[in-house]
Coordinates of N, CA and C in Angstrom, one line a residue:
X1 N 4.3 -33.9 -25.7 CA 4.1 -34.4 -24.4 C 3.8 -35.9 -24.5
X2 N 4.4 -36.8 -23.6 CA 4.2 -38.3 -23.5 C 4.3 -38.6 -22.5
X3 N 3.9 -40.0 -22.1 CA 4.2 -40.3 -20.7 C 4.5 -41.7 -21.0
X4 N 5.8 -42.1 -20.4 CA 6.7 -42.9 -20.5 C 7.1 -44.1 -20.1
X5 N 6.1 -44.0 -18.5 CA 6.3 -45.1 -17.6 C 5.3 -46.3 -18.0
X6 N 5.5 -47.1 -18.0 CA 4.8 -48.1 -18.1 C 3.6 -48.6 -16.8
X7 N 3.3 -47.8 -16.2 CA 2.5 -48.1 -15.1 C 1.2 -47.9 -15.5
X8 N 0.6 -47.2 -16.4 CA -0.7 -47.1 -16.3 C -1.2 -46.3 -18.1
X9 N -2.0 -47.1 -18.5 CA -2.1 -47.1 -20.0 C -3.1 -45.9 -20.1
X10 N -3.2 -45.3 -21.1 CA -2.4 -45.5 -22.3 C -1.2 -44.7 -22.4
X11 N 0.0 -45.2 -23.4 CA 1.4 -44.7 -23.0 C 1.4 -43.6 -23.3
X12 N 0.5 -42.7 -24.8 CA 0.2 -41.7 -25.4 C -0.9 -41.0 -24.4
X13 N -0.7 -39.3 -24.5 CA -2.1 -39.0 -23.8 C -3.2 -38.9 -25.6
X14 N -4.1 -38.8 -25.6 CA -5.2 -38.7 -26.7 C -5.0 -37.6 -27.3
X15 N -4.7 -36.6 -26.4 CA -5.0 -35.2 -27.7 C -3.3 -34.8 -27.4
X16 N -3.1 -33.6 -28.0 CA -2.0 -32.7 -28.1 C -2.8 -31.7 -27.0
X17 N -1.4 -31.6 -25.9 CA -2.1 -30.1 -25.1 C -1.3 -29.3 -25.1
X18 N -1.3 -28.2 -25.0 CA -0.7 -26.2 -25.0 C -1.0 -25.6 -24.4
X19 N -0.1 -24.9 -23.8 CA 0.2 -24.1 -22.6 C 0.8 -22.9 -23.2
X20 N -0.1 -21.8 -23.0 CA 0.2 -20.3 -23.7 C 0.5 -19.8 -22.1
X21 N 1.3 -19.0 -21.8 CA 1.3 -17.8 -20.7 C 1.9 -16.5 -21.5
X22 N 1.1 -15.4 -20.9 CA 1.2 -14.2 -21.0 C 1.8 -13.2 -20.1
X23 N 3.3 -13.0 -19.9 CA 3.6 -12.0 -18.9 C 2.9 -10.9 -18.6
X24 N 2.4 -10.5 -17.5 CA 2.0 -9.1 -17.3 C 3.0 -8.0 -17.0
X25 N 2.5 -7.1 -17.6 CA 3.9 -5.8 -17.4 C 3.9 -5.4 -16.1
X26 N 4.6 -5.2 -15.7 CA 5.0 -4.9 -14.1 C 4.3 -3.4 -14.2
X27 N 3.7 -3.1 -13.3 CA 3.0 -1.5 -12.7 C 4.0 -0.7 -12.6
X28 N 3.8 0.6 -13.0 CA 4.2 1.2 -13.6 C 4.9 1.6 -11.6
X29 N 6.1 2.4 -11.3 CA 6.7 2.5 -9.8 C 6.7 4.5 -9.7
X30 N 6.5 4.9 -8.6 CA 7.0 6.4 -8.4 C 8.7 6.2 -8.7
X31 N 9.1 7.0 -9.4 CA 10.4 7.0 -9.8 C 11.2 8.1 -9.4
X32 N 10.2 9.8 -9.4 CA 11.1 10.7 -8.4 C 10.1 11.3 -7.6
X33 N 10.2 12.3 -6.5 CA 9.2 13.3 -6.3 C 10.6 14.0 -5.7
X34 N 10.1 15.7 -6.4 CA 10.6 17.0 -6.1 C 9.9 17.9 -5.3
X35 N 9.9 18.5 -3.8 CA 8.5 19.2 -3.6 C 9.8 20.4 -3.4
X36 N 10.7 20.4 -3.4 CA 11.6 21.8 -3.3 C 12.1 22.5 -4.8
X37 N 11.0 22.9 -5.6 CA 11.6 23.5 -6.4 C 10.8 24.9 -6.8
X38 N 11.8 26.1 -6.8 CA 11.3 27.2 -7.0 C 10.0 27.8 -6.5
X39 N 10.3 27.4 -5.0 CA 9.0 27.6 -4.5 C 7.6 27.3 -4.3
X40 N 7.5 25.2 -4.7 CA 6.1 24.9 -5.5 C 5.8 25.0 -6.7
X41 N 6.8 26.1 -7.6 CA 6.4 25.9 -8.8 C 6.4 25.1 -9.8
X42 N 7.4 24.2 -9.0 CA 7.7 22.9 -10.4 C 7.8 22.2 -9.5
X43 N 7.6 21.6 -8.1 CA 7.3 20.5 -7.7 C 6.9 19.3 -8.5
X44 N 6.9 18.1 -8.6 CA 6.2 17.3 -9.0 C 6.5 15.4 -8.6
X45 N 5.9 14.9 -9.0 CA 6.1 13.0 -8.7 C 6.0 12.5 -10.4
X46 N 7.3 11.6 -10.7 CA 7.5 11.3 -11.8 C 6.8 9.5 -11.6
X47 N 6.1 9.3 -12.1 CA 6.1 7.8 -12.7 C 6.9 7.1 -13.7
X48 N 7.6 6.2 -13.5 CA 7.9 5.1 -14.7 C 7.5 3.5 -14.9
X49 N 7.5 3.2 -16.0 CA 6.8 1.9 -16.2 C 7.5 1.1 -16.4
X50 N 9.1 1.1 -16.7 CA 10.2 0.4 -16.9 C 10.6 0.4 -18.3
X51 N 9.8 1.4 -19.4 CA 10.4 1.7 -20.2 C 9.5 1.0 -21.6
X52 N 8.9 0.3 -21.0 CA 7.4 -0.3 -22.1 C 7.0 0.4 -22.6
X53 N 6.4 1.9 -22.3 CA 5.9 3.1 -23.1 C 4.3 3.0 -23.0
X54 N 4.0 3.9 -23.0 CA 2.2 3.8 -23.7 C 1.2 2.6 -22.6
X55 N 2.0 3.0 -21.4 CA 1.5 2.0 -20.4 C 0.2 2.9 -19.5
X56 N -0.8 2.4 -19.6 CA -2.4 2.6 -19.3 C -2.2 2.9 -17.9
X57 N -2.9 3.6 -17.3 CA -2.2 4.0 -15.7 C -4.1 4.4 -15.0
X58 N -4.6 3.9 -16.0 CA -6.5 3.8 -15.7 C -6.1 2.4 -14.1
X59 N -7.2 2.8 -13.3 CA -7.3 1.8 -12.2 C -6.4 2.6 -10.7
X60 N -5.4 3.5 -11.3 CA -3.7 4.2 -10.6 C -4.4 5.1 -9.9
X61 N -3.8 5.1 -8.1 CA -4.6 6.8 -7.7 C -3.2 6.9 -6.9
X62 N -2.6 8.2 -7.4 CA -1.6 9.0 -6.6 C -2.2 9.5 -5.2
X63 N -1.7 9.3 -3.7 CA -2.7 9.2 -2.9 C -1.3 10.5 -1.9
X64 N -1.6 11.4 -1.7 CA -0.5 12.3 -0.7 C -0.6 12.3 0.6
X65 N 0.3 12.0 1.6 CA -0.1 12.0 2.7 C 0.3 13.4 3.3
X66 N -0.1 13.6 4.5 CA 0.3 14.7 5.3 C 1.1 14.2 6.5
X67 N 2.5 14.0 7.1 CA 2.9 13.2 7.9 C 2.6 13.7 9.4
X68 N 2.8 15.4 9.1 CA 2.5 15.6 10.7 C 0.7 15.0 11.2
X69 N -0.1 14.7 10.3 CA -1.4 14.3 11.1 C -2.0 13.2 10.3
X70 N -1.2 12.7 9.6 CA -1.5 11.0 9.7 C -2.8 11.1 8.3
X71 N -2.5 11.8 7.9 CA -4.1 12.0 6.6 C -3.7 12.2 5.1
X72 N -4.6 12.0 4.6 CA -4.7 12.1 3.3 C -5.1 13.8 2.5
X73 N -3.8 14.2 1.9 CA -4.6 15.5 1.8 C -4.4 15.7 0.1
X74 N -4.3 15.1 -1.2 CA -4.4 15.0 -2.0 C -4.1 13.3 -2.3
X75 N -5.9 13.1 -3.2 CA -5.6 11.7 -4.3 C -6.2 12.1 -5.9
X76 N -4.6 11.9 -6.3 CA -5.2 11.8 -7.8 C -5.5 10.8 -8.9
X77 N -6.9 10.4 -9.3 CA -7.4 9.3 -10.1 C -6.5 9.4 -11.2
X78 N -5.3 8.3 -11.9 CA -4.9 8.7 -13.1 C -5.5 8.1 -14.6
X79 N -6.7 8.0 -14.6 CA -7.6 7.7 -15.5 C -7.8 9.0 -16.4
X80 N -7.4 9.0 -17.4 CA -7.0 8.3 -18.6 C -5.6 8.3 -19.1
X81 N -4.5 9.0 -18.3 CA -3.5 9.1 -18.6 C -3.0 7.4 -18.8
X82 N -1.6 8.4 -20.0 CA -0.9 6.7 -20.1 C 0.8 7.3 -19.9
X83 N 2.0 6.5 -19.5 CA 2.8 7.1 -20.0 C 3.6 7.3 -21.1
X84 N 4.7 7.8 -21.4 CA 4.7 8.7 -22.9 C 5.4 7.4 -23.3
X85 N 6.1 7.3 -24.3 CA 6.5 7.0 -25.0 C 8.1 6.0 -24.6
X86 N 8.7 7.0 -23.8 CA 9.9 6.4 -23.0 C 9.3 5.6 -21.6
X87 N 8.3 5.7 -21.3 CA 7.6 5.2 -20.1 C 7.4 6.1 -18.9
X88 N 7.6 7.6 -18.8 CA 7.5 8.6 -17.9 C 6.4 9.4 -18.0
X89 N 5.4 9.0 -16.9 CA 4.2 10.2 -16.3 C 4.3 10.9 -15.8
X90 N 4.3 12.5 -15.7 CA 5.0 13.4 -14.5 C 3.6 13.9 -13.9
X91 N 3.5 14.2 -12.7 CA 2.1 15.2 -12.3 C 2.7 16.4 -11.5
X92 N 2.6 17.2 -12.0 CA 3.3 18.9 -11.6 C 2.9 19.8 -11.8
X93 N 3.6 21.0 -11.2 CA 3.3 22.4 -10.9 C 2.9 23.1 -12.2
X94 N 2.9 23.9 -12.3 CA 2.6 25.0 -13.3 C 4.1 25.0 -14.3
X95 N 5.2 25.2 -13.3 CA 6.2 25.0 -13.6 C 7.1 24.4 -14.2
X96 N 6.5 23.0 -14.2 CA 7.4 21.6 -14.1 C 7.4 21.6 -15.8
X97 N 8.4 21.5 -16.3 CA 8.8 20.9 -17.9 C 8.0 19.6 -18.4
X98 N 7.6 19.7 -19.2 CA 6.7 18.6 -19.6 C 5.8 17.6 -18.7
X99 N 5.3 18.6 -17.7 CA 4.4 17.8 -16.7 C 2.7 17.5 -17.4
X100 N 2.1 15.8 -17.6 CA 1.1 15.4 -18.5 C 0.2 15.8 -17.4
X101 N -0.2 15.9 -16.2 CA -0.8 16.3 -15.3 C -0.4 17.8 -14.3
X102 N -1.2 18.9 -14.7 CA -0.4 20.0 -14.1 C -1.1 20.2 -12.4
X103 N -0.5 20.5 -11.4 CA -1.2 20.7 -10.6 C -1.2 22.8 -9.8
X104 N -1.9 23.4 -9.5 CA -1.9 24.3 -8.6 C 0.0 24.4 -8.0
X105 N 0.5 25.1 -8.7 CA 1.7 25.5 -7.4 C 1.8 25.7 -6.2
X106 N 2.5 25.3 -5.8 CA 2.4 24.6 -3.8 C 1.4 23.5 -3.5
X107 N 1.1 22.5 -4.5 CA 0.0 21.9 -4.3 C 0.8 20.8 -3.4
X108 N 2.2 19.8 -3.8 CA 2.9 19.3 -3.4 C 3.5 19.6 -1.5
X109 N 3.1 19.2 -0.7 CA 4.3 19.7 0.7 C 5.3 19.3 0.6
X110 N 6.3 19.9 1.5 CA 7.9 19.3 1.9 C 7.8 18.9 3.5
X111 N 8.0 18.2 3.3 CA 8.9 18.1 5.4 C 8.3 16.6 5.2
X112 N 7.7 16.1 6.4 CA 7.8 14.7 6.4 C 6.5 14.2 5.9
X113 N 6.4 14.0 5.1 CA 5.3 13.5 4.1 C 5.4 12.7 3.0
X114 N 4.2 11.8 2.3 CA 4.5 11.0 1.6 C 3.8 10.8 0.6
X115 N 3.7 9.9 -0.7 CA 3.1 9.9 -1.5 C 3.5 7.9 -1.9
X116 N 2.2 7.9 -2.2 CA 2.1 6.2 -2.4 C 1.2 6.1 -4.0
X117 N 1.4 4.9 -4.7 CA 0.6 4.7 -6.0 C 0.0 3.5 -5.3
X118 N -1.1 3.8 -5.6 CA -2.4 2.6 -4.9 C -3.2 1.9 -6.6
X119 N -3.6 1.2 -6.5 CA -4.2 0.2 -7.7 C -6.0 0.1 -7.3
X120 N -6.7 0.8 -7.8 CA -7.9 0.5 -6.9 C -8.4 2.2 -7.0
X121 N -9.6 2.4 -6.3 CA -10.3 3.1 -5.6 C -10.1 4.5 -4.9

């Protein structure tokens, strides 16, 4: 680093300076949710992290809404989970194939409902 212009002394600055930045890994996104399978039994909501792996998912609340009445009727804290390896967290039925979080069968609704990843509380 120098400065060049002759307007204002000294031409050198005195020390050497460094500039470190650290990207932060993008938050991990809902990637699928199934609520139609075999009855609730394998329902589930897939997370991915973009493929980083071994991505900390501490701070993450899976939050379910209920659309016909406007509410909240399942949040799941995902403290301590991380996801695997390839970057996939699943939270599922009894059912679901390699689900890291199992939940009650039929725990999931279908029809007009939602599910959001909140950062927080």
């Amino acid at each position: 680093m120098s400065d060049l212009d002759a307007d204002d002394p000294p031409d050198q600055p005195p020390i050497d300076t460094f500039w470190t930045f650290r990207a932060r890994p993008a938050p991990p996104v809902i990637n699928e949710v199934d609520t139609l399978t075999d009855g609730g039994a394998a329902d589930f909501v897939e997370l991915f992290d973009g493929g980083a792996g071994h991505t900390s998912l501490d701070g993450l609340v899976l939050v379910f809404f209920r659309g016909d009445a406007g509410t909240v009727y399942l949040a799941l804290e995902l403290r301590p989970w991380t996801t695997d390896e390839r970057g996939f967290f699943v939270a599922g039925a009894q059912g679901t194939p390699g689900a890291d979080l199992l939940l009650a069968d039929g725990t999931l609704r279908d029809g007009l409902d939602a599910v959001a990843l909140y950062e927080g509380a």
